[in-house]
PDB file of C-alpha atoms in Angstrom:
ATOM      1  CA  UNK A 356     -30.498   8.554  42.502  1.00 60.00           C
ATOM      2  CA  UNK A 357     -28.464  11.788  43.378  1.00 58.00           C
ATOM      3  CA  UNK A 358     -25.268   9.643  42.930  1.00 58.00           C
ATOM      4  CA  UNK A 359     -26.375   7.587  39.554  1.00 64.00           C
ATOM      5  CA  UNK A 360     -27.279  11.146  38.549  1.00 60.00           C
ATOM      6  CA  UNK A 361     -23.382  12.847  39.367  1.00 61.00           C
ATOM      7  CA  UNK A 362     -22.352   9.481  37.759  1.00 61.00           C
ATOM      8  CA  UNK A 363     -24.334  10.204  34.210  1.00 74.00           C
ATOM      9  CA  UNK A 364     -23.202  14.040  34.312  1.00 73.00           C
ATOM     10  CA  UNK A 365     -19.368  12.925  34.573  1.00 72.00           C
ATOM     11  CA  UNK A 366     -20.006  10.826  32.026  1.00 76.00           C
ATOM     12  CA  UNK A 367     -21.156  13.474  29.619  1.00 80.00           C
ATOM     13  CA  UNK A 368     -18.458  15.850  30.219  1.00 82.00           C
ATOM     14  CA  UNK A 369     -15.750  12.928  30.199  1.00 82.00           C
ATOM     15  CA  UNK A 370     -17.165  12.436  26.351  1.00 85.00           C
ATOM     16  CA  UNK A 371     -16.879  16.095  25.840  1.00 87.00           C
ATOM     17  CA  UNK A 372     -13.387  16.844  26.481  1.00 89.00           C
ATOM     18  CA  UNK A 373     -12.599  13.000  25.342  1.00 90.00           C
ATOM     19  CA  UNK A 374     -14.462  14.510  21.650  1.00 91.00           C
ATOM     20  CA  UNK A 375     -12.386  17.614  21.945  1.00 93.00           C
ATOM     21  CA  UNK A 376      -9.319  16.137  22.627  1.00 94.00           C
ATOM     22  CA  UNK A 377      -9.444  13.322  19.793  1.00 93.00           C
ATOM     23  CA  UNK A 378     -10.601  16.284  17.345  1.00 93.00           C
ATOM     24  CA  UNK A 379      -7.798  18.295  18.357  1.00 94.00           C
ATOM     25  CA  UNK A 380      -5.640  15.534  17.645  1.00 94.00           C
ATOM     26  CA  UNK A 381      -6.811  14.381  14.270  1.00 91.00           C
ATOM     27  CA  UNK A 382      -6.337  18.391  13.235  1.00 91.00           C
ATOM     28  CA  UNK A 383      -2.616  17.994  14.072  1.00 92.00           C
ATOM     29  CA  UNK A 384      -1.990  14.890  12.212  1.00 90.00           C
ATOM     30  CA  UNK A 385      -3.902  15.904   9.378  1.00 89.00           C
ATOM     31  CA  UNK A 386      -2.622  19.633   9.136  1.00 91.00           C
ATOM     32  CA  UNK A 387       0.985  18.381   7.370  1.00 88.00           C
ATOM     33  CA  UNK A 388      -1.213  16.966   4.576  1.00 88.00           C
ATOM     34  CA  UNK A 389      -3.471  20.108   4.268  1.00 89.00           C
ATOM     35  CA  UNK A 390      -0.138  22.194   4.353  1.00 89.00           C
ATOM     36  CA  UNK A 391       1.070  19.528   1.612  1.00 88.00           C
ATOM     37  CA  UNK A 392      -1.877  19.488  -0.643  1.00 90.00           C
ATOM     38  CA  UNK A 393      -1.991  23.490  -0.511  1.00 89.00           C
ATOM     39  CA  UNK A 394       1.251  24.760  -1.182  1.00 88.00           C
ATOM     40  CA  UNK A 395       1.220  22.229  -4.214  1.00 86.00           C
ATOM     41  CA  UNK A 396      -1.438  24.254  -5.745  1.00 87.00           C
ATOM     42  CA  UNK A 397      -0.299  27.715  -4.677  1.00 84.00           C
ATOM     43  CA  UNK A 398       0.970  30.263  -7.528  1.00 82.00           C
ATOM     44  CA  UNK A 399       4.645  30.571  -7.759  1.00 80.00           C
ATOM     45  CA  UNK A 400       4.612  34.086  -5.907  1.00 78.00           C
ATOM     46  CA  UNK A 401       2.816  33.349  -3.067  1.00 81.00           C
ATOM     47  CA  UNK A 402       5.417  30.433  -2.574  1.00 79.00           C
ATOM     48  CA  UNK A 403       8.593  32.145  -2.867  1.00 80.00           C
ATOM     49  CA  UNK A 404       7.039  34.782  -0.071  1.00 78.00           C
ATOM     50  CA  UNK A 405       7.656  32.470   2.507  1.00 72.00           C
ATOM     51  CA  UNK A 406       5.970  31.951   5.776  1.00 72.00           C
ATOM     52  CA  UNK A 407       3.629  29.867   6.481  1.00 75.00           C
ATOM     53  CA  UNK A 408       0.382  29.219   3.493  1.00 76.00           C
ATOM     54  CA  UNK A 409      -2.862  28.251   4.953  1.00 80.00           C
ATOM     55  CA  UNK A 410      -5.179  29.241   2.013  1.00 83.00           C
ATOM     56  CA  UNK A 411      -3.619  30.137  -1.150  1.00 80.00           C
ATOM     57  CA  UNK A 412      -5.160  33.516  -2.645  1.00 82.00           C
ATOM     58  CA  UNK A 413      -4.593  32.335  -6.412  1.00 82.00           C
ATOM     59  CA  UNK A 414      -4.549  28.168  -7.260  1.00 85.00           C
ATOM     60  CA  UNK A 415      -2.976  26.723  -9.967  1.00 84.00           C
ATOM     61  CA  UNK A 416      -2.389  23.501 -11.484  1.00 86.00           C
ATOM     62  CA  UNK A 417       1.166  24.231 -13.127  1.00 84.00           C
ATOM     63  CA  UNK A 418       3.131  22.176 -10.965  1.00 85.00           C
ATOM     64  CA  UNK A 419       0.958  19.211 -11.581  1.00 87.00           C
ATOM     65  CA  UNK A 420       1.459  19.944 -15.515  1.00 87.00           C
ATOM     66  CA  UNK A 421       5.354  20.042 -15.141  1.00 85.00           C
ATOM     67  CA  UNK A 422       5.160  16.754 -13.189  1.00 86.00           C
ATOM     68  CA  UNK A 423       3.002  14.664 -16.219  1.00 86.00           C
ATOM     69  CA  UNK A 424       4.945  16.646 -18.842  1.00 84.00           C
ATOM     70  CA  UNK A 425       8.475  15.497 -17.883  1.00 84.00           C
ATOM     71  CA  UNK A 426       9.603  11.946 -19.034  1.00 86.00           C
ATOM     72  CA  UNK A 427      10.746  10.990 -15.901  1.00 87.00           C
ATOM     73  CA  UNK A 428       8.112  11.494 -13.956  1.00 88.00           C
ATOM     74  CA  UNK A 429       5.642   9.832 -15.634  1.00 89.00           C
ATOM     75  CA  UNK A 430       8.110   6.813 -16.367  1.00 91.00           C
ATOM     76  CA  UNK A 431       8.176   6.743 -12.665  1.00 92.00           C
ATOM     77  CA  UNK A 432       4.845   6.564 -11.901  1.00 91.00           C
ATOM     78  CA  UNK A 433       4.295   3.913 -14.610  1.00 93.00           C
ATOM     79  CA  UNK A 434       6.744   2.024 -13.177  1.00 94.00           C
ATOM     80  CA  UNK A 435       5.318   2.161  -9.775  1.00 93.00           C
ATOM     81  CA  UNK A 436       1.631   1.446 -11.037  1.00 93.00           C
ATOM     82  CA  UNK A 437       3.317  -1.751 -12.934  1.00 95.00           C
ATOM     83  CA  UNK A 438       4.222  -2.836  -9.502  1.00 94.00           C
ATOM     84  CA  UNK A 439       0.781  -1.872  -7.874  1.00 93.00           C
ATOM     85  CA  UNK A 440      -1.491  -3.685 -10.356  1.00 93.00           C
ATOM     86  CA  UNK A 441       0.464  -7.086 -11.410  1.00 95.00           C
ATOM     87  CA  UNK A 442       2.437  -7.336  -8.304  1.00 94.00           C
ATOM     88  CA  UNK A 443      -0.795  -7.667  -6.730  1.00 93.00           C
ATOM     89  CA  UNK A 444      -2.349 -10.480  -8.865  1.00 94.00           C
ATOM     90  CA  UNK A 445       0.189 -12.263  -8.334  1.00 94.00           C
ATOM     91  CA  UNK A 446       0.579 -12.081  -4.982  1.00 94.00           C
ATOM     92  CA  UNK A 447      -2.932 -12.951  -4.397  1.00 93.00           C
ATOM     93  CA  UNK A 448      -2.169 -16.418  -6.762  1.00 92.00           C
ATOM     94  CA  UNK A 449       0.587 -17.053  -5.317  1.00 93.00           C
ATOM     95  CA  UNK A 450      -0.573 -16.323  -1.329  1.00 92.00           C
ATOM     96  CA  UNK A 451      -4.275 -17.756  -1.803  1.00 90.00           C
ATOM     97  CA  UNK A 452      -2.859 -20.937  -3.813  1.00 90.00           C
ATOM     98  CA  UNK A 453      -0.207 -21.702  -0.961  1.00 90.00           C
ATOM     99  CA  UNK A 454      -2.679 -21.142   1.638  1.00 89.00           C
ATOM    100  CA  UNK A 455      -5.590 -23.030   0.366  1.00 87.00           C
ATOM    101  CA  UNK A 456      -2.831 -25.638  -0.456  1.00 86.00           C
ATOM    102  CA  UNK A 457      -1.750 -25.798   3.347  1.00 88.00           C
ATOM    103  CA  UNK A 458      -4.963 -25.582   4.430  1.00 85.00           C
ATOM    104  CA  UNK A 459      -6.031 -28.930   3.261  1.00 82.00           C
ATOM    105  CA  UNK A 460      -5.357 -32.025   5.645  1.00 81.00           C
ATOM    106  CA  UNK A 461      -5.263 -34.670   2.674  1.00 80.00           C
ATOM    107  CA  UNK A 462      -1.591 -32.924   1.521  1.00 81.00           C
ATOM    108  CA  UNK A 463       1.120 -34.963   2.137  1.00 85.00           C
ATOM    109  CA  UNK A 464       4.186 -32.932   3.918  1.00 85.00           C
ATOM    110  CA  UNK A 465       1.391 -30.731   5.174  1.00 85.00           C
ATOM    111  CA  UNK A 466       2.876 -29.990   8.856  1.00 88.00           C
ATOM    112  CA  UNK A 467       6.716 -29.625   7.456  1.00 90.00           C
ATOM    113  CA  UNK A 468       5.967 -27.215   4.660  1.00 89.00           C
ATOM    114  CA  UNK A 469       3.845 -24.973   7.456  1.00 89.00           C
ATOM    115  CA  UNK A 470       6.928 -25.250   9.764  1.00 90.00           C
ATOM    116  CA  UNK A 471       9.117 -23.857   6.918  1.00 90.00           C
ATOM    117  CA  UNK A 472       7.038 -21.284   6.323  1.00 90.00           C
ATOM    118  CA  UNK A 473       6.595 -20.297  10.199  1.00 88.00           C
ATOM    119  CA  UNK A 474      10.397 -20.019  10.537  1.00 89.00           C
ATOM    120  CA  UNK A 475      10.535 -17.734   7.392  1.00 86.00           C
ATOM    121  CA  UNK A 476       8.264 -15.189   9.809  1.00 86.00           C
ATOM    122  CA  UNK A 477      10.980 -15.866  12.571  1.00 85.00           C
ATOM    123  CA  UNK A 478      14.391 -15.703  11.137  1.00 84.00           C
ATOM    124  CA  UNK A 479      15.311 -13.262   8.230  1.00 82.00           C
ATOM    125  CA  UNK A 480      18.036 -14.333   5.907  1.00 82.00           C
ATOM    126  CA  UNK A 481      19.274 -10.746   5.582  1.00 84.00           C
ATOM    127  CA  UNK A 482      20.496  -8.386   2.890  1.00 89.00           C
ATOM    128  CA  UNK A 483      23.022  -9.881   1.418  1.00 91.00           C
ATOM    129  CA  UNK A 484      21.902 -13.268   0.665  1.00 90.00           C
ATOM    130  CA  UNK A 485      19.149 -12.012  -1.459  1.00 89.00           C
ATOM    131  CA  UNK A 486      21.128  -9.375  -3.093  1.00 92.00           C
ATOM    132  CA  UNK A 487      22.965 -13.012  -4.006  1.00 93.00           C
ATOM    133  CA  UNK A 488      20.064 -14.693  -5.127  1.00 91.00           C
ATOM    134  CA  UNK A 489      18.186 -11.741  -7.286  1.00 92.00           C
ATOM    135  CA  UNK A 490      21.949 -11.144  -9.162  1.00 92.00           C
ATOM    136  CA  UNK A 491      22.570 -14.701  -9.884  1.00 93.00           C
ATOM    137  CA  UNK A 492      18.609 -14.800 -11.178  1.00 91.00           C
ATOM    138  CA  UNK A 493      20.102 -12.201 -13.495  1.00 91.00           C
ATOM    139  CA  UNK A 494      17.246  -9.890 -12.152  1.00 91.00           C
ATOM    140  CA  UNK A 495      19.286  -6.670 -11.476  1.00 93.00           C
ATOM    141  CA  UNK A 496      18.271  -4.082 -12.981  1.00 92.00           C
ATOM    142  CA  UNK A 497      14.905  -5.278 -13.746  1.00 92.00           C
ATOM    143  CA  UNK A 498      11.500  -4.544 -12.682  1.00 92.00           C
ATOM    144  CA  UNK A 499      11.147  -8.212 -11.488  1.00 93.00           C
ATOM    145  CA  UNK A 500      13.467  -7.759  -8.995  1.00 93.00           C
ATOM    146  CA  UNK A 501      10.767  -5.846  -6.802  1.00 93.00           C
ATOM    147  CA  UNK A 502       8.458  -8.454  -6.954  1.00 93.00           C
ATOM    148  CA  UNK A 503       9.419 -11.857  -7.369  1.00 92.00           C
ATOM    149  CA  UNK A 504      11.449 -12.165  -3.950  1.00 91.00           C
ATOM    150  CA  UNK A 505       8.498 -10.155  -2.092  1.00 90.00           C
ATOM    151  CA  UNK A 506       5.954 -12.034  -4.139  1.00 91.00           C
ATOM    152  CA  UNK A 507       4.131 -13.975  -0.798  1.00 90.00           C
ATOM    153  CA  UNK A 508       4.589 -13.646   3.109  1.00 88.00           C
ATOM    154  CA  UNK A 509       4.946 -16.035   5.506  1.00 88.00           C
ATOM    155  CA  UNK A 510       2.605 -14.241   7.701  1.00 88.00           C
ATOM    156  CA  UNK A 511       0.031 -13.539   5.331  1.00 89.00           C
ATOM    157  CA  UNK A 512      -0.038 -17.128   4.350  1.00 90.00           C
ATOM    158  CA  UNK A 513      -0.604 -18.139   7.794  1.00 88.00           C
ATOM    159  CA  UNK A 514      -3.455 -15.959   7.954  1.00 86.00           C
ATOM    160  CA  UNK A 515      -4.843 -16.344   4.873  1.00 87.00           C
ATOM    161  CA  UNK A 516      -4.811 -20.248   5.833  1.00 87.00           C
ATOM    162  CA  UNK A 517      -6.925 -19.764   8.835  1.00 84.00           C
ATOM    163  CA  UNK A 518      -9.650 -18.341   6.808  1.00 82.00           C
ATOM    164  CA  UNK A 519      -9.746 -21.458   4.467  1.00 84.00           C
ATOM    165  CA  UNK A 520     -10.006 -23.176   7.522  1.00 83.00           C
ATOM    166  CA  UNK A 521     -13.033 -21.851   8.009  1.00 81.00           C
ATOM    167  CA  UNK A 522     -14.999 -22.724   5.032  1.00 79.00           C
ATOM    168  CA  UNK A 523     -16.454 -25.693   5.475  1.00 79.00           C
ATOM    169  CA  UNK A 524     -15.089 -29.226   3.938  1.00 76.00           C
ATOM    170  CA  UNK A 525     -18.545 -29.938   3.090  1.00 79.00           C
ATOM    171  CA  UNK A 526     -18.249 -27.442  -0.081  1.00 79.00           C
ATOM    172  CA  UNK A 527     -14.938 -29.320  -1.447  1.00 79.00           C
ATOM    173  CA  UNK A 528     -16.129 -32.551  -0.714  1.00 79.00           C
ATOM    174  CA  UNK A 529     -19.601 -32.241  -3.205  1.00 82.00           C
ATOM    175  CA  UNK A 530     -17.550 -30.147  -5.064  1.00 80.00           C
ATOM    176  CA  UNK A 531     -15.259 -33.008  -5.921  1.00 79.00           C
ATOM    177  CA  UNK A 532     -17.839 -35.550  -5.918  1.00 82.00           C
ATOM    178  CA  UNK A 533     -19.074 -33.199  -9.171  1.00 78.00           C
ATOM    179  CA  UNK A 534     -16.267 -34.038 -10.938  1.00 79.00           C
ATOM    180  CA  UNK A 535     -14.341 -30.774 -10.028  1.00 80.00           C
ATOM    181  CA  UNK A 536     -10.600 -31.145  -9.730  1.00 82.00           C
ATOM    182  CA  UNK A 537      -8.544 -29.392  -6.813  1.00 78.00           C
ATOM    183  CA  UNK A 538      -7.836 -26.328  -9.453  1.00 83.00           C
ATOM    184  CA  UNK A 539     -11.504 -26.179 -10.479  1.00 84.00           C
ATOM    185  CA  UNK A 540     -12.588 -26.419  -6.900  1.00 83.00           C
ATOM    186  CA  UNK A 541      -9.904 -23.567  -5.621  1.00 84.00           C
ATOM    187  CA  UNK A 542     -11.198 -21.166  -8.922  1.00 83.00           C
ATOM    188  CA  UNK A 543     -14.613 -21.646  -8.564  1.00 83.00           C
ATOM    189  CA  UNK A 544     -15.598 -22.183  -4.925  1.00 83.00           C
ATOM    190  CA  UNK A 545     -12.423 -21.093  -2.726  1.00 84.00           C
ATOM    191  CA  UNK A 546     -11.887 -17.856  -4.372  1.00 84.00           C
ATOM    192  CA  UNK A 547     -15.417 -16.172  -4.953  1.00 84.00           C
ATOM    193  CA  UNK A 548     -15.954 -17.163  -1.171  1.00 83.00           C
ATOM    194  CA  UNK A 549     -12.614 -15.478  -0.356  1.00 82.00           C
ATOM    195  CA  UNK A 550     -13.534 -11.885  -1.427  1.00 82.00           C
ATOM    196  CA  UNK A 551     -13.231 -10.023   1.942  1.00 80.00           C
ATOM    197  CA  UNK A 552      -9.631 -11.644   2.260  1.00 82.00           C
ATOM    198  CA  UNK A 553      -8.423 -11.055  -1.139  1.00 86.00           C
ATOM    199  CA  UNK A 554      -9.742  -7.348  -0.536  1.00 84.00           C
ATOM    200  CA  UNK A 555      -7.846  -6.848   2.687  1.00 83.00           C
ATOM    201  CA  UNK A 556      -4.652  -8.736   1.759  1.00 88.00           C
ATOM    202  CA  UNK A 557      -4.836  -7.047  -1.847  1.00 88.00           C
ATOM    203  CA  UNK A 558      -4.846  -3.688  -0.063  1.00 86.00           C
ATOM    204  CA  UNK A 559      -1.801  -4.539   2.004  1.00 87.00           C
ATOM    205  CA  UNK A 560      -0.049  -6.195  -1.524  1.00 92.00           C
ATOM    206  CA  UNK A 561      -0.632  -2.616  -3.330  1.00 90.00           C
ATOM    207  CA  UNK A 562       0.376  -0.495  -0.568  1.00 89.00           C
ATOM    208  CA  UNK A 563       3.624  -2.352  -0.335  1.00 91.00           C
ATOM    209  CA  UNK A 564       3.995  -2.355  -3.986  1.00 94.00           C
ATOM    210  CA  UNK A 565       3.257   1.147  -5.054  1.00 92.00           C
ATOM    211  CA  UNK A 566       5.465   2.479  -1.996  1.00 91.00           C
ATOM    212  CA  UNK A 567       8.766   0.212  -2.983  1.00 91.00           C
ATOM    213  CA  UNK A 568      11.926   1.867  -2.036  1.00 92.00           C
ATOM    214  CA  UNK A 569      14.514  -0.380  -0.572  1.00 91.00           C
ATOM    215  CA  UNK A 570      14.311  -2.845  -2.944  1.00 91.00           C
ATOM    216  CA  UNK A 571      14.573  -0.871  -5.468  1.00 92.00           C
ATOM    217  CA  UNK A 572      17.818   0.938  -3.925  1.00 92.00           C
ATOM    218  CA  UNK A 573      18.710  -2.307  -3.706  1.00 92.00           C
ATOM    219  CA  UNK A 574      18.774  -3.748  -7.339  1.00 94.00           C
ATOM    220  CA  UNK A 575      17.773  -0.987  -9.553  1.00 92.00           C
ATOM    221  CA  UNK A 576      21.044   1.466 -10.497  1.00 90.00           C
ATOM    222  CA  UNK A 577      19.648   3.096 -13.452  1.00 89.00           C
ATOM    223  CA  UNK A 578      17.139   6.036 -13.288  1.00 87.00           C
ATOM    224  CA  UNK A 579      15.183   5.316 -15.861  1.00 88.00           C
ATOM    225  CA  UNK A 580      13.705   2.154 -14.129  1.00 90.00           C
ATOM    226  CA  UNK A 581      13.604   4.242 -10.849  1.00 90.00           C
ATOM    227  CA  UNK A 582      10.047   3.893  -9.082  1.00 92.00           C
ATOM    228  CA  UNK A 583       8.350   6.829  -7.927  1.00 90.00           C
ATOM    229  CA  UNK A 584       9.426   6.493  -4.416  1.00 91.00           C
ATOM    230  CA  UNK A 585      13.044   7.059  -5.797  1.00 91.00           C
ATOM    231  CA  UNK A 586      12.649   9.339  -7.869  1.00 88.00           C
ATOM    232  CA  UNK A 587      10.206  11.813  -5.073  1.00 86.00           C
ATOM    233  CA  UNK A 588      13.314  10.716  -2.674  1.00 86.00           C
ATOM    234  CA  UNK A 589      15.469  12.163  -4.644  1.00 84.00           C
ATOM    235  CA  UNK A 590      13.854  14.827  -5.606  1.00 81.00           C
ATOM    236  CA  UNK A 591      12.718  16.012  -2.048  1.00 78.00           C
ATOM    237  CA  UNK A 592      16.610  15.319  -1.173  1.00 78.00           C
ATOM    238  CA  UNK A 593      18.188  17.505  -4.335  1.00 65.00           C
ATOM    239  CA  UNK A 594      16.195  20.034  -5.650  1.00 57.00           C
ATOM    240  CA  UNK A 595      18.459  20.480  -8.505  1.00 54.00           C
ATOM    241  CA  UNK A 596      17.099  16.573  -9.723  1.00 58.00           C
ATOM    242  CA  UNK A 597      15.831  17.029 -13.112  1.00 56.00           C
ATOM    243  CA  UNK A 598      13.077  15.524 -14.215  1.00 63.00           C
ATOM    244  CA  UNK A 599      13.623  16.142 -18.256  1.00 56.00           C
ATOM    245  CA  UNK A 600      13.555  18.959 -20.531  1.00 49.00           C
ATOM    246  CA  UNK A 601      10.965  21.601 -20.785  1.00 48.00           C
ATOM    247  CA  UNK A 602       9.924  23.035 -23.360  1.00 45.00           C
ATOM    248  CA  UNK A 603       7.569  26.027 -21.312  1.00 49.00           C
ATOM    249  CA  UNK A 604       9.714  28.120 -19.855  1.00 51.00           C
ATOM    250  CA  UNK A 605       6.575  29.219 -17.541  1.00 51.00           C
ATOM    251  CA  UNK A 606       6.809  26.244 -16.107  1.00 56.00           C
ATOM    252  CA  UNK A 607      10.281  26.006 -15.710  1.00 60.00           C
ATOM    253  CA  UNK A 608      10.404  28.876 -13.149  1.00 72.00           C
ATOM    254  CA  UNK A 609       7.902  26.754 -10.840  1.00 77.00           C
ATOM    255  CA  UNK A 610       9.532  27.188  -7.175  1.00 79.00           C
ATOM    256  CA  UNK A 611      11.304  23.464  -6.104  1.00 80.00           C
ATOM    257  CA  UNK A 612       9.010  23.706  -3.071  1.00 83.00           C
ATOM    258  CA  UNK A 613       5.945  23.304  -5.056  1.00 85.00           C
ATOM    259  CA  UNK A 614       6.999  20.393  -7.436  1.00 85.00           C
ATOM    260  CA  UNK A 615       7.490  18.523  -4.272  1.00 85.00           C
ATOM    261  CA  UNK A 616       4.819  19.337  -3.232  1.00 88.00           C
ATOM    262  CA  UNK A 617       2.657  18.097  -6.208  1.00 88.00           C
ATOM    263  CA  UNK A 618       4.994  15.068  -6.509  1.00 88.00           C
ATOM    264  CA  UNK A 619       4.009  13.915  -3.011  1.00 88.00           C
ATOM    265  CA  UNK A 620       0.195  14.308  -3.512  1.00 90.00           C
ATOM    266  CA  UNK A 621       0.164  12.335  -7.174  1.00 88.00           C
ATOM    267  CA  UNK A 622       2.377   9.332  -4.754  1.00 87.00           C
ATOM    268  CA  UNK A 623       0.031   9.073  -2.105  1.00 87.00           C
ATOM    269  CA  UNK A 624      -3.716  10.149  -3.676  1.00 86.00           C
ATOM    270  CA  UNK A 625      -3.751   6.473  -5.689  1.00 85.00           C
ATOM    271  CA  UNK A 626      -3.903   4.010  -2.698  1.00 82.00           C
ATOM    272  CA  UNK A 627      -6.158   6.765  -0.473  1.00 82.00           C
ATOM    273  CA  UNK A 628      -8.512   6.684  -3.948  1.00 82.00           C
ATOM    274  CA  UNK A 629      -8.456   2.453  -3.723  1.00 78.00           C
ATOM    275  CA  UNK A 630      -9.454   2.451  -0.483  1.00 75.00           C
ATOM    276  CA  UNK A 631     -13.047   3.249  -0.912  1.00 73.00           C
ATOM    277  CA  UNK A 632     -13.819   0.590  -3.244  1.00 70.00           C
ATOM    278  CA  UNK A 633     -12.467  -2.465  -0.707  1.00 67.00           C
ATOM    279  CA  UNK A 634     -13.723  -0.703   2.593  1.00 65.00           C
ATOM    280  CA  UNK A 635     -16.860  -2.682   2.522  1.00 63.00           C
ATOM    281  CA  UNK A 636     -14.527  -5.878   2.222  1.00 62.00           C
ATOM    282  CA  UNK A 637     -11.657  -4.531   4.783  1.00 59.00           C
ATOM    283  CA  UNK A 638     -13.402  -5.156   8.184  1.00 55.00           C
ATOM    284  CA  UNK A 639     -14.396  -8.402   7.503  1.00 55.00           C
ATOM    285  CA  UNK A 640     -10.882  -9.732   5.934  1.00 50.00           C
ATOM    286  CA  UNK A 641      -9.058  -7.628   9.031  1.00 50.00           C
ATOM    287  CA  UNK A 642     -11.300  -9.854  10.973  1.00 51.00           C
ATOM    288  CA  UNK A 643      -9.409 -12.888   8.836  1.00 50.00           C
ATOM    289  CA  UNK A 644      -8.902 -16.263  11.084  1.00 48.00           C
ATOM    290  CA  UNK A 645      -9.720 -14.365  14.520  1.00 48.00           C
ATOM    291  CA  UNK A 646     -13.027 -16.156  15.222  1.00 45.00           C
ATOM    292  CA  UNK A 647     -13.490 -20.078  15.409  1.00 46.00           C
ATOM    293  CA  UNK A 648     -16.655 -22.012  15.596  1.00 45.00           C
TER     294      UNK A 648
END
């Protein structure tokens, strides 16, 4: 008893200074994003004292205003939100068709078409060859360029095929039998059944999407089809990167420090804002394939 009692007591302080420490950690990673989020809404003045700003005495919301009054900015961000939202639709066709596609036994060339696609996840054909194959697609330039060659994944087919395995043949078969054609029966049983994937690949698909940047360095050369990624990198790099006339001279004299500031929060608060809404479908499609019956 005395020993099962010692035991129980370790125990208790182990989770103590295990709750402490992991606490103490989380502050530290999540003090550069405080430190972020408040200097972008500190008043010029207190900015250009210096030092370091923990709570800023008077907030404003001028930086934010020069950000969505410039042209460039907010051609950016359209640009990037382009890529977010119909990037990933159709990555979620084109993944989901492929996989459900693959993941019947009935195709013909079923076994070469998923050894194609596992040596796509093994060997990459490199820079150059695609910078090849996007110019002679006359895609430079364009906005297609950053998603048609990153439009599916190897990988995520793969995985996305062992969930299909899962569902049972039982629902194609009477679907069929219904009169339901392989389209019909991929729309209306496949899919609705394939929500916690879609959510968790989706989520992976926009992150990818709205964060773009060596693509884009790749085969965009003119700024005004930069994505926001570019355009914060180059403003965080060069201060002196204009973002378009001004017509309020108040908000001209904004300190650089605090337009980058702003600029980072409006790039990352959009995919921490989608979270929430697929968190309920995240664990499950994490989970995708793992488990077989």
């Amino acid at each position: 008893m005395r020993a099962r009692a010692m035991e129980s007591a370790f125990d208790r302080w182990f989770a103590r200074v295990n709750a402490v420490l992991l606490v103490a950690v989380a502050l530290i990673c999540l003090f550069p994003f405080y430190y972020v989020f408040v200097v972008s809404f500190a008043s010029p003045w207190e900015v250009r004292q210096g030092g370091l700003l923990l709570f800023p005495k008077e907030w404003t919301l001028d930086a934010y205003r020069y950000l969505f009054s410039t042209d460039a900015f907010v051609r950016a961000a359209g640009i990037s939100a382009f890529l977010a939202i119909v990037g990933t639709v159709c990555s979620l066709l084109i993944t989901s068709m492929l996989s459900y596609g693959l993941s019947r036994k009935r195709l013909k060339g079923r076994r070469t078409l998923l050894l194609l696609i596992l040596v796509t996840t093994l060997f990459n054909p490199g820079i150059i060859p695609g910078y090849l194959v996007v110019r002679d697609l006359g895609m430079i330039n364009s906005v297609w360029s950053l998603i048609v060659p990153v439009l599916t994944s190897g990988w995520y087919v793969l995985l996305m095929k062992g969930f299909f395995d899962s569902i049972p043949a039982g629902l194609e078969e009477a679907a069929l039998i219904d009169g339901c054609n392989d389209m019909s029966v991929w729309y209306r049983i496949i899919l609705p059944l394939s929500l916690p994937s879609l959510a968790a690949f989706g989520l992976f698909f926009a992150v990818a999407y709205w964060n773009t940047f060596f693509t884009a360095v790749l085969y965009i050369n003119k700024p005004d089809k930069w994505p926001l990624q570019i355009l914060l990198q180059n403003l965080l790099i060069d201060s002196s990167t204009s973002l378009g006339a001004m017509s309020d001279s108040a908000l001209q004299n904004i300190p650089s420090q605090t337009k980058k500031m702003a600029a980072i929060i409006v790039s990352t608060v959009p995919i921490l804002l989608v979270y929430p809404f697929l968190q309920k479908h995240f664990a499950k499609g994490a989970m995708v394939g793992s488990v077989k019956e």
